[in-house]
């Protein structure tokens, strides 16, 4: 479904991704871990098509097509979804209206009938249960005045409404207390099925107790320096990132001097 | 230049003399005199030029050169109920409709009003029992400094709308005053005049609408006066959506008695050049006003708002929020002054002007001003000029919204605070559509 080949990207003149390769197949859950600043969010934003991030080389195929030549909205309608690490607040735009517009854009793209506000309300109510989202948050402006946890739930609610083929969840666990973490993870698990794929970006292993990944990758200084099964996450939990860093420096001395 | 101006004045003079002669027998003498004085004033001062501080950013040269001619009495434009339906606010149960300044009884509705409430055109009022009301308010000594536009409006004072609310009258359904511009044999100059008198403890909502039936040029020069009695409440919407070839000059003056409430919301969507002057006098204790508005302009449009909120009595409150959305090669001017006199202690005055520039070619000149001579007051003012936030835009498009739709939605978000304030559904819908369909992106709300 997703094939990233030797991807290099920069932001504000700084090279951040320096040769990322990753293959994600239908039905799989991949976790991308790594210390702060290693480029996890950059990878996520490059996939979503954020204009500030410039791809300097490499390619990304999504369902066999060149993802990088698509506009961000085309990517989204085609089934790519990014749950932001820091969702923005949008004053004056109601959450329900925004969700309906996004939903209908996708329906139109698929050649399906759009839903009117009443029909959509029912759908939204049903999807909101997946993340136990308070109905009061629907009529409020997008993320405005939401707590950290509410913002993250809102991201997963959007995922539940849009039903993407590929969901990249960027630190969806950060800022969640233990109960919220459980609810959000259970929500993600409900949305997980054989036809879609999930890339979980996380800093901590605790999320992976709830959403069990098929593969774990460690991103460090813009490269995937190690991949393994879910036991890799446990090893990281136990030993921290230092051993990975040391290993990476040894095999890639240029990375240290850059 | 000078010769041009003189010629312009004399063409108004010719039309004026013809009108005076025609009306000599049917209109009251005080009105004929008032008009003569106003005409003299106009001939003395002419239209303001950019040399005048208050008109520095708004060049009215095109109006001077525009060869507009006052509409002759009896000039009729064929227009039926079906043609005006689109311009009517369905919420209103009474309305006065004017086409090119001429009152159209057959398109108007003045029934269904509570006892004693008058909603009438001036011609009817001059001839009837309400002449004294018109006289009492229209014939008051006018400001000797009145500008050329206002003077010309007074010179051509003939048709107009009177809304009179006797003491305690409560009119629950809005009253609409619709001024339509329609193509005529000559490019019409029209001079709408509105007088609203709300006696003590009365309440009503007025919708003052300006629209064009097609894209033709026209010149509207309106003056609206609102008198809000003790404990009375007047809610006033001014919706201007004339053609983008139109010139629209308007003045709204309000005076509030003790504890009177005046709530004005202006929506400016149309005209190639519009100027709205607003003057609110808070001269009695406890009076409170809202002077809010939204201007939404695109390439080729220029919208100017000049307001003066005058606090001359203690314990009065004023709120002002103006928002501007400027796209393409457009221009807007906001000049809002709040004047707090020495005796106006405990004044609470809040003023804010916020602008959203959607293009690099749009230009805004904003100048909120506070002039305070009292020492125990609560006043604040500010202005902002900004653009759409890139991160907000990305958030929306990353959910599959087309860029145009996302931009419209963010623009709507900017205006929402004002849209929410509007209590008339049809106005709200018009505004929703104007904002959301701006970039050819269809969007229902
Ligand atoms: N928009 C940006 N502008 C400037 N620098 C950025 C931007 N985004 C990311 N970076 C830089 O790129 C590096 C990687 O950041 P990021 O991808 O956010 O890492 P992670 O998500 O792994 O913590 C950091 O050094 C960060 O400062
Ligand atoms: Mg990050």
XYZ file of C-alpha atoms and ligand atoms in Angstrom:
731
model
C 0.000 0.000 0.000
C 2.746 2.423 0.981
C 6.241 2.260 -0.292
C 8.805 4.825 0.744
C 12.134 4.598 -1.073
C 15.248 6.415 0.029
C 13.318 9.545 0.952
C 15.223 12.751 1.632
C 13.444 15.883 2.822
C 14.362 19.244 4.207
C 12.654 22.055 6.030
C 13.902 25.625 6.134
C 17.092 24.573 4.392
C 17.849 21.841 6.937
C 18.095 18.235 5.768
C 15.891 16.240 8.125
C 15.068 12.975 6.385
C 18.176 11.405 4.992
C 17.183 8.227 3.261
C 14.055 6.689 4.743
C 12.795 3.455 3.246
C 9.699 1.714 4.506
C 7.110 -0.629 3.124
C 3.658 -0.906 4.675
C 1.178 -3.466 3.468
C -2.581 -3.631 3.782
C -3.726 -4.750 7.229
C -0.428 -3.913 8.909
C 0.351 -1.675 11.833
C 3.801 -0.155 11.924
C 5.208 1.780 14.822
C 7.853 4.418 14.244
C 9.783 5.284 17.353
C 12.814 7.367 17.997
C 14.186 10.156 20.129
C 12.852 13.690 19.885
C 13.977 15.572 16.834
C 14.797 12.484 14.807
C 12.339 13.401 12.041
C 9.206 11.397 12.880
C 6.800 14.310 12.479
C 8.676 15.446 9.397
C 8.066 12.061 7.805
C 4.392 12.264 8.733
C 4.037 15.783 7.276
C 5.869 14.852 4.098
C 3.395 12.025 3.589
C 0.488 14.398 4.138
C 2.014 16.965 1.777
C 2.740 19.885 4.048
C 4.076 22.726 1.868
C 6.905 23.664 4.250
C 8.598 20.292 3.804
C 10.551 19.848 0.636
C 11.350 16.413 -0.734
C 14.827 16.539 -2.232
C 15.038 12.944 -3.455
C 13.489 9.528 -3.189
C 9.963 8.423 -3.899
C 6.751 7.470 -2.197
C 4.248 5.157 -3.806
C 0.741 4.870 -2.459
C -1.300 2.109 -4.024
C 1.325 2.044 -6.748
C 0.929 5.752 -7.575
C 3.376 8.558 -7.004
C 2.055 10.176 -3.847
C 4.443 13.113 -3.946
C 2.945 14.649 -7.056
C -0.496 14.884 -5.478
C -1.795 17.945 -3.641
C -2.495 17.412 0.068
C -6.266 17.453 -0.478
C -5.958 14.871 -3.265
C -3.919 12.647 -0.990
C -6.572 12.925 1.695
C -9.414 12.126 -0.650
C -7.361 9.217 -1.915
C -7.232 7.795 1.601
C -4.193 9.241 3.365
C -4.834 10.604 6.837
C -2.539 12.298 9.301
C -3.526 12.691 12.934
C -1.463 15.708 13.905
C 0.857 15.824 16.863
C -0.320 19.391 17.452
C -3.800 19.889 15.959
C -4.504 23.558 15.230
C -7.456 25.514 16.553
C -9.744 27.052 13.960
C -11.945 29.756 15.454
C -15.356 30.299 13.930
C -15.503 27.013 12.021
C -17.778 24.490 13.633
C -16.382 21.026 14.164
C -19.523 19.331 12.849
C -19.595 21.465 9.715
C -15.931 20.851 9.042
C -16.331 17.110 9.504
C -19.322 17.018 7.199
C -17.546 18.965 4.489
C -14.536 16.679 4.702
C -16.770 13.629 4.663
C -18.743 14.881 1.671
C -15.602 15.786 -0.261
C -14.587 12.184 0.058
C -18.034 10.897 -0.917
C -17.997 13.109 -3.984
C -14.573 11.782 -4.846
C -15.945 8.259 -4.667
C -18.955 9.263 -6.753
C -21.343 8.802 -3.851
C -24.232 10.965 -2.693
C -23.387 13.698 -0.216
C -25.045 13.667 3.183
C -27.144 16.593 4.327
C -26.596 18.005 7.820
C -29.275 15.820 9.391
C -28.061 12.589 7.833
C -24.528 13.455 8.756
C -25.518 14.159 12.332
C -26.560 10.548 12.773
C -23.352 9.280 11.283
C -21.313 11.608 13.441
C -23.124 10.491 16.559
C -22.349 6.893 15.806
C -18.674 7.564 15.036
C -18.262 9.758 18.091
C -19.024 6.760 20.264
C -15.879 5.102 18.977
C -13.760 7.648 20.855
C -16.409 8.472 23.485
C -16.385 12.046 22.313
C -18.660 14.512 24.059
C -21.442 15.680 21.721
C -20.957 19.237 23.006
C -17.609 19.379 21.244
C -19.248 18.983 17.836
C -20.961 22.340 17.820
C -17.843 24.117 19.049
C -15.202 25.606 16.787
C -12.614 23.101 15.584
C -10.287 22.330 18.511
C -10.847 25.778 19.987
C -10.431 25.622 23.721
C -10.245 21.812 23.607
C -8.022 20.150 26.178
C -4.981 18.276 24.881
C -6.839 14.992 25.215
C -9.960 16.318 23.481
C -7.873 17.453 20.545
C -6.377 14.001 20.177
C -9.783 12.387 20.365
C -10.996 14.785 17.740
C -8.205 13.612 15.440
C -9.251 9.997 15.856
C -12.878 10.980 15.388
C -11.882 12.480 12.044
C -10.178 9.229 11.201
C -13.347 7.361 12.147
C -15.416 9.610 9.890
C -13.050 9.602 6.916
C -12.065 5.916 7.109
C -8.668 6.331 5.459
C -6.709 3.548 3.838
C -3.549 4.748 5.474
C -3.612 6.530 8.815
C -0.467 8.094 10.214
C -1.002 8.864 13.888
C 1.630 11.282 15.138
C 2.067 10.973 18.900
C -1.632 10.550 19.397
C -0.796 9.179 22.843
C 1.003 12.252 24.147
C -1.052 14.389 26.476
C -3.514 11.595 27.214
C -4.104 10.334 30.705
C -4.349 6.602 31.194
C -8.129 6.407 30.763
C -8.105 8.554 27.645
C -5.220 6.526 26.266
C -7.258 3.362 26.686
C -10.333 4.871 25.027
C -8.412 6.325 22.101
C -6.443 3.114 21.581
C -9.573 1.008 21.672
C -11.042 3.405 19.151
C -8.071 2.951 16.851
C -8.287 -0.822 17.253
C -11.939 -0.723 16.202
C -10.941 1.160 13.062
C -8.185 -1.268 12.260
C -9.025 -3.903 9.694
C -7.594 -6.048 6.967
C -7.916 -3.399 4.268
C -6.260 -0.446 5.888
C -2.901 0.261 7.398
C -1.774 2.329 10.349
C 1.545 3.993 11.025
C 1.866 4.899 14.679
C 4.451 7.500 15.500
C 5.245 7.410 19.161
C 7.897 8.257 21.592
C 6.849 5.789 24.224
C 6.114 2.135 24.182
C 3.023 2.387 26.408
C 0.720 3.039 23.442
C 1.950 -0.185 21.886
C 0.540 -2.175 24.794
C -2.858 -1.155 23.531
C -2.314 -1.020 19.807
C -0.053 -3.917 19.109
C 2.131 -3.300 16.055
C 3.282 -5.832 13.517
C 6.547 -3.980 13.004
C 8.554 -1.465 14.961
C 11.066 0.892 13.354
C 13.483 3.235 14.988
C 14.073 6.537 13.252
C 17.230 8.335 14.233
C 18.722 11.370 12.572
C 16.498 10.998 9.567
C 17.089 7.297 8.885
C 15.475 4.088 9.960
C 18.315 2.542 11.856
C 16.620 -0.564 13.106
C 13.457 -2.534 12.421
C 11.954 -5.450 14.235
C 8.839 -6.888 15.759
C 6.988 -5.622 18.825
C 9.774 -6.939 21.059
C 11.957 -4.107 19.724
C 9.670 -1.623 21.438
C 10.050 -3.492 24.717
C 13.824 -3.472 24.362
C 13.708 0.282 23.815
C 11.514 0.690 26.853
C 14.001 -1.192 28.932
C 17.283 0.127 27.589
C 16.362 3.555 26.218
C 17.623 4.877 22.920
C 21.296 5.156 23.751
C 22.324 1.739 22.499
C 20.522 2.432 19.229
C 22.266 5.752 18.947
C 25.661 4.194 19.585
C 24.972 1.485 17.062
C 23.858 3.991 14.487
C 26.894 6.201 14.978
C 29.165 3.217 14.470
C 27.578 2.042 11.266
C 26.970 5.553 9.911
C 29.768 7.776 11.129
C 28.728 10.454 8.631
C 25.469 10.858 10.506
C 27.337 11.933 13.612
C 29.478 14.461 11.864
C 26.613 15.993 9.874
C -11.592 70.633 -13.072
C -13.359 73.673 -11.740
C -15.396 73.955 -14.930
C -16.350 70.311 -14.646
C -17.549 70.774 -11.097
C -19.564 73.828 -12.029
C -21.217 72.042 -14.889
C -22.038 69.136 -12.601
C -23.591 71.458 -10.054
C -25.624 73.207 -12.669
C -27.049 69.962 -14.006
C -28.259 69.171 -10.492
C -29.540 72.767 -10.337
C -31.618 72.349 -13.463
C -33.223 69.183 -12.123
C -33.674 70.859 -8.758
C -35.457 73.908 -10.208
C -37.760 71.679 -12.199
C -38.577 69.658 -9.092
C -39.222 72.749 -6.953
C -41.571 74.161 -9.574
C -43.428 70.901 -9.868
C -43.779 70.466 -6.103
C -44.594 74.117 -5.356
C -48.256 73.461 -4.854
C -48.333 69.988 -3.413
C -45.586 70.048 -0.791
C -45.426 72.098 2.400
C -43.602 75.410 2.235
C -41.157 74.488 5.016
C -39.946 71.584 2.924
C -39.456 73.717 -0.189
C -37.453 76.196 1.886
C -35.392 73.461 3.481
C -34.570 72.074 0.070
C -33.589 75.483 -1.282
C -31.199 76.056 1.640
C -29.691 72.605 1.125
C -29.245 73.206 -2.595
C -27.438 76.432 -1.862
C -25.202 74.604 0.556
C -24.430 71.964 -2.046
C -23.587 74.579 -4.639
C -21.298 76.220 -2.154
C -19.331 73.120 -1.119
C -19.792 70.579 -3.955
C -18.803 66.984 -3.473
C -15.924 66.516 -1.057
C -12.511 65.968 -2.590
C -9.530 64.050 -1.285
C -8.141 67.350 0.010
C -10.638 67.046 2.839
C -9.148 64.977 5.669
C -12.274 62.850 6.070
C -12.256 61.937 2.385
C -8.531 61.499 2.001
C -8.749 57.843 0.954
C -11.980 57.983 -1.003
C -12.004 59.734 -4.311
C -15.497 60.659 -5.433
C -14.338 62.077 -8.756
C -16.135 59.324 -10.654
C -19.432 60.450 -9.146
C -18.773 64.056 -10.101
C -17.877 63.014 -13.638
C -20.507 60.288 -13.745
C -23.263 62.278 -15.473
C -25.818 61.015 -13.008
C -29.140 62.753 -13.125
C -31.853 62.895 -10.496
C -34.788 60.734 -11.445
C -37.739 62.723 -12.680
C -40.977 62.451 -10.835
C -43.213 59.882 -12.415
C -40.304 58.072 -14.062
C -41.418 54.491 -13.820
C -39.508 51.306 -14.159
C -41.551 48.248 -15.071
C -40.994 45.922 -12.192
C -43.432 43.432 -10.737
C -43.747 41.516 -7.513
C -41.879 38.568 -9.020
C -38.940 40.817 -9.903
C -38.511 42.098 -6.391
C -39.235 38.858 -4.554
C -35.576 37.929 -4.379
C -34.792 41.142 -2.514
C -37.436 40.816 0.163
C -36.708 39.624 3.656
C -39.432 37.023 4.270
C -39.225 37.698 8.008
C -40.609 41.213 7.504
C -44.378 41.555 7.603
C -44.370 45.200 6.555
C -42.235 46.858 3.937
C -41.768 49.911 1.790
C -40.253 49.386 -1.623
C -38.632 52.153 -3.640
C -37.384 51.683 -7.182
C -34.835 54.273 -8.252
C -36.040 56.327 -5.326
C -39.695 56.214 -6.354
C -42.124 54.670 -3.890
C -44.044 51.673 -5.177
C -47.182 51.119 -3.181
C -48.148 47.988 -5.127
C -44.891 46.289 -4.084
C -45.125 47.445 -0.489
C -47.046 46.166 2.502
C -48.031 48.359 5.401
C -50.795 46.387 7.052
C -50.383 44.166 10.075
C -48.899 46.865 12.234
C -49.790 47.489 15.863
C -52.078 50.395 16.578
C -50.489 53.781 16.075
C -47.392 52.491 14.346
C -46.721 54.254 11.075
C -44.730 52.783 8.217
C -45.319 55.134 5.307
C -43.669 56.805 2.376
C -43.116 60.543 2.707
C -45.607 61.568 0.012
C -48.370 59.825 1.909
C -47.105 61.201 5.193
C -46.752 64.799 3.941
C -50.339 64.750 2.798
C -51.718 63.227 5.953
C -51.807 63.453 9.704
C -48.120 62.580 10.064
C -46.883 65.733 8.393
C -46.173 67.162 11.823
C -43.815 64.316 12.689
C -41.865 64.803 9.492
C -41.744 68.485 10.084
C -40.580 68.134 13.666
C -37.645 65.973 12.711
C -36.745 66.926 9.167
C -36.980 70.667 9.639
C -34.685 70.791 12.626
C -31.806 73.180 12.076
C -29.214 71.114 10.298
C -25.534 70.985 10.959
C -24.076 73.987 9.120
C -21.011 71.885 8.292
C -23.036 69.254 6.474
C -21.078 67.841 3.529
C -22.005 68.074 -0.136
C -23.549 64.619 -0.324
C -25.816 65.156 2.657
C -26.721 68.618 1.383
C -27.644 67.207 -2.019
C -29.750 64.525 -0.345
C -31.651 67.229 1.529
C -32.002 69.307 -1.627
C -33.741 66.395 -3.342
C -35.764 65.402 -0.296
C -39.031 64.223 -1.726
C -39.562 60.527 -1.396
C -38.577 58.623 1.670
C -39.588 56.237 4.398
C -41.113 57.139 7.733
C -41.235 54.676 10.586
C -42.984 56.005 13.640
C -43.406 54.015 16.836
C -45.642 55.613 19.431
C -44.905 55.240 23.101
C -44.725 51.615 24.177
C -45.323 50.170 20.712
C -43.662 46.814 20.194
C -43.309 45.683 16.613
C -42.144 42.118 16.695
C -41.705 41.381 12.975
C -38.981 43.355 11.225
C -39.867 46.296 8.993
C -38.041 46.289 5.679
C -37.155 49.403 3.711
C -35.975 48.281 0.296
C -34.234 50.627 -2.109
C -33.775 49.037 -5.497
C -31.706 50.402 -8.318
C -32.933 49.404 -11.744
C -31.771 50.387 -15.225
C -33.402 53.621 -16.375
C -33.180 55.869 -19.406
C -30.610 58.010 -17.683
C -28.027 56.832 -15.141
C -30.032 57.597 -12.086
C -28.995 59.537 -9.034
C -31.342 58.625 -6.206
C -31.659 60.214 -2.817
C -33.248 57.848 -0.316
C -34.212 59.333 2.982
C -35.325 57.446 6.071
C -36.689 58.759 9.301
C -37.206 56.418 12.236
C -38.769 57.822 15.363
C -39.098 55.420 18.272
C -40.937 57.025 21.154
C -40.230 55.945 24.707
C -40.441 52.246 25.548
C -41.091 51.244 21.969
C -39.156 48.604 20.092
C -38.702 47.554 16.488
C -36.287 46.026 14.023
C -35.577 47.831 10.769
C -33.988 46.188 7.746
C -32.657 48.794 5.372
C -31.727 47.093 2.098
C -30.053 48.371 -1.024
C -29.825 46.215 -4.105
C -29.625 46.428 -7.886
C -31.759 44.468 -10.300
C -28.850 44.111 -12.722
C -25.213 45.081 -13.112
C -25.803 48.648 -14.232
C -24.367 51.845 -12.849
C -26.295 53.936 -10.383
C -25.665 56.519 -7.740
C -27.376 56.216 -4.395
C -26.975 59.026 -1.901
C -28.902 58.118 1.230
C -29.491 59.730 4.595
C -31.040 57.808 7.482
C -31.961 59.323 10.804
C -32.950 57.319 13.836
C -34.332 58.760 17.045
C -34.398 56.332 19.931
C -36.558 57.479 22.810
C -36.187 56.780 26.493
C -35.946 53.027 27.122
C -36.755 52.393 23.490
C -34.870 49.847 21.450
C -34.149 50.005 17.746
C -32.385 47.138 16.032
C -31.182 48.223 12.642
C -29.663 46.218 9.807
C -28.261 47.950 6.783
C -27.543 45.543 3.952
C -25.910 47.018 0.882
C -25.540 44.688 -2.080
C -25.839 47.007 -5.033
C -24.212 46.135 -8.340
C -20.453 46.247 -8.558
C -20.815 49.193 -10.920
C -22.810 51.228 -8.410
C -21.836 54.191 -6.278
C -23.290 54.147 -2.808
C -22.935 57.039 -0.410
C -24.873 56.778 2.828
C -25.131 58.487 6.151
C -26.720 57.017 9.249
C -27.332 59.269 12.220
C -28.780 58.097 15.501
C -29.655 59.971 18.658
C -30.468 58.145 21.849
C -32.506 59.306 24.788
C -31.999 58.099 28.333
C -31.447 54.313 28.482
C -32.297 53.986 24.821
C -30.707 51.111 22.953
C -29.592 51.250 19.339
C -28.146 48.163 17.720
C -26.789 48.717 14.221
C -25.312 46.012 12.008
C -24.129 46.931 8.548
C -23.305 44.514 5.758
C -21.433 45.881 2.783
C -21.125 43.545 -0.183
C -21.835 45.619 -3.261
C -20.970 48.820 -5.120
C -17.731 49.787 -6.796
C -17.459 52.665 -4.413
C -19.274 52.835 -1.122
C -18.980 55.185 1.744
C -20.962 54.825 4.930
C -20.831 57.597 7.455
C -22.235 56.814 10.881
C -22.880 59.205 13.716
C -24.310 58.053 17.026
C -25.031 60.533 19.771
C -25.168 59.224 23.307
C -26.361 62.387 24.941
C -28.473 60.970 27.753
C -27.554 58.734 30.653
C -27.673 54.980 30.327
C -27.901 54.898 26.560
C -26.234 51.973 24.850
C -25.310 51.271 21.267
C -23.799 48.602 19.088
C -22.266 49.762 15.851
C -21.077 46.627 14.103
C -20.419 45.741 10.541
C -18.819 43.607 7.930
C -17.447 44.665 4.583
C -16.583 42.064 1.982
C -14.997 43.456 -1.145
C -13.221 42.114 -4.202
C -11.412 43.443 -7.237
C -12.641 46.846 -8.314
C -14.438 47.603 -5.076
C -13.751 50.294 -2.545
C -15.615 50.400 0.776
C -15.199 53.209 3.262
C -16.700 53.329 6.748
C -16.428 56.464 8.823
C -18.053 56.448 12.215
C -18.287 58.806 15.116
C -19.675 57.632 18.420
C -20.169 60.627 20.591
C -20.396 60.119 24.352
C -21.567 63.348 25.903
C -23.418 61.970 28.917
C -22.324 59.745 31.805
C -23.007 56.018 32.076
C -23.356 55.315 28.391
C -22.000 52.246 26.677
C -20.875 51.725 23.111
C -19.681 48.579 21.398
C -18.162 48.586 17.979
C -16.869 45.637 16.000
C -16.121 46.008 12.313
C -14.647 43.225 10.276
C -13.339 43.481 6.767
C -12.627 40.803 4.193
C -10.664 42.090 1.235
C -9.917 40.027 -1.813
C -8.348 40.742 -5.189
C -7.468 44.309 -5.955
C -9.852 45.866 -3.489
C -9.613 48.603 -0.997
C -11.297 49.457 2.265
C -11.134 52.287 4.722
C -12.182 52.174 8.327
C -12.096 55.325 10.345
C -13.841 55.026 13.666
C -13.765 57.705 16.249
C -15.080 57.443 19.768
C -15.308 60.811 21.406
C -15.783 60.981 25.166
C -16.665 64.424 26.458
C -15.510 65.797 29.781
C -18.813 65.107 31.529
C -19.239 61.606 30.171
C -17.910 59.823 33.256
C -18.334 56.060 33.566
C -18.352 55.719 29.827
C -17.740 52.192 28.603
C -16.568 52.213 25.007
C -15.098 49.257 23.157
C -14.028 49.505 19.572
C -12.355 47.039 17.302
C -11.641 46.740 13.593
C -10.278 43.478 12.219
C -9.303 42.882 8.641
C -8.528 39.808 6.642
C -6.559 40.338 3.458
C -6.992 37.490 1.005
C -4.682 38.889 -1.614
C -1.487 40.856 -1.773
C -3.170 43.493 -3.864
C -5.858 44.340 -1.339
C -5.344 47.425 0.735
C -6.852 48.592 4.004
C -6.455 51.899 5.747
C -7.701 51.558 9.283
C -7.719 54.182 11.927
C -9.575 53.535 15.158
C -9.448 56.602 17.334
C -10.310 57.343 20.921
C -10.526 60.886 22.089
C -11.215 61.020 25.805
C -11.724 64.076 27.999
C -13.328 62.354 30.989
C -11.153 60.647 33.584
C -13.309 57.831 34.911
C -13.965 55.711 31.857
C -13.433 52.227 30.519
C -12.339 52.457 26.921
C -10.457 50.185 24.590
C -9.804 50.116 20.904
C -7.700 48.274 18.415
C -7.227 47.248 14.827
C -5.735 44.182 13.210
C -4.808 43.273 9.669
C -3.998 39.656 8.892
C -4.065 36.877 6.359
C -5.311 33.315 6.408
C -3.188 31.098 8.627
C -1.162 28.604 6.598
C -1.317 25.946 9.307
C -5.101 26.230 9.540
C -5.363 25.981 5.780
C -3.169 22.887 5.726
C -5.226 21.285 8.453
C -8.383 21.672 6.381
C -6.902 20.513 3.080
C -5.247 17.571 4.799
C -8.792 16.366 5.485
C -9.652 16.453 1.808
C -11.177 19.911 1.436
C -10.304 21.602 -1.863
C -8.126 24.649 -1.324
C -10.816 27.129 -2.394
C -13.320 25.560 -0.067
C -10.812 25.558 2.772
C -10.034 29.226 2.184
C -13.717 30.082 2.148
C -14.297 28.141 5.314
C -11.490 29.947 7.117
C -12.803 33.244 5.801
C -16.185 32.298 7.145
C -14.557 31.492 10.473
C -13.130 34.987 10.532
C -16.560 36.531 9.977
C -18.502 34.115 12.140
C -18.627 36.332 15.203
C -20.592 38.903 13.198
C -22.686 36.433 11.258
C -23.771 34.902 14.562
C -24.966 38.259 15.786
C -27.501 38.556 12.977
C -30.920 37.474 14.127
C -32.621 37.634 10.718
C -32.217 34.290 8.996
C -32.459 35.589 5.433
C -29.709 38.141 5.997
C -27.566 35.552 7.648
C -28.046 33.215 4.711
C -27.139 35.901 2.193
C -23.997 36.598 4.089
C -23.140 32.915 4.459
C -23.485 32.539 0.720
C -21.508 35.647 -0.058
C -18.603 34.378 1.984
C -18.757 30.679 1.313
C -19.355 30.881 -2.421
C -16.769 33.557 -2.943
C -14.211 31.357 -4.614
C -16.664 29.459 -6.793
C -16.704 26.700 -4.249
C -20.231 25.641 -3.587
C -20.982 25.197 0.037
C -24.200 24.748 1.880
C -24.547 25.633 5.490
N 8.611 23.587 10.386
C 9.884 23.426 10.824
N 10.733 24.455 10.771
C 12.006 24.319 11.183
N 12.519 23.186 11.674
C 11.735 22.108 11.752
C 10.370 22.181 11.330
N 9.821 20.979 11.522
C 10.799 20.182 12.043
N 11.942 20.860 12.172
C 13.193 20.346 12.675
O 13.386 19.071 12.142
C 13.914 18.178 13.096
C 12.995 16.991 13.238
O 11.804 17.393 13.839
P 10.529 16.458 13.944
O 10.290 15.839 12.631
O 9.458 17.247 14.545
O 11.075 15.361 14.957
P 10.292 14.342 15.895
O 8.870 14.352 15.484
O 10.953 13.056 15.655
O 10.488 14.810 17.293
C 14.085 18.979 14.380
O 15.404 19.417 14.446
C 13.163 20.145 14.174
O 13.617 21.279 14.852
Mg 7.104 14.804 16.485
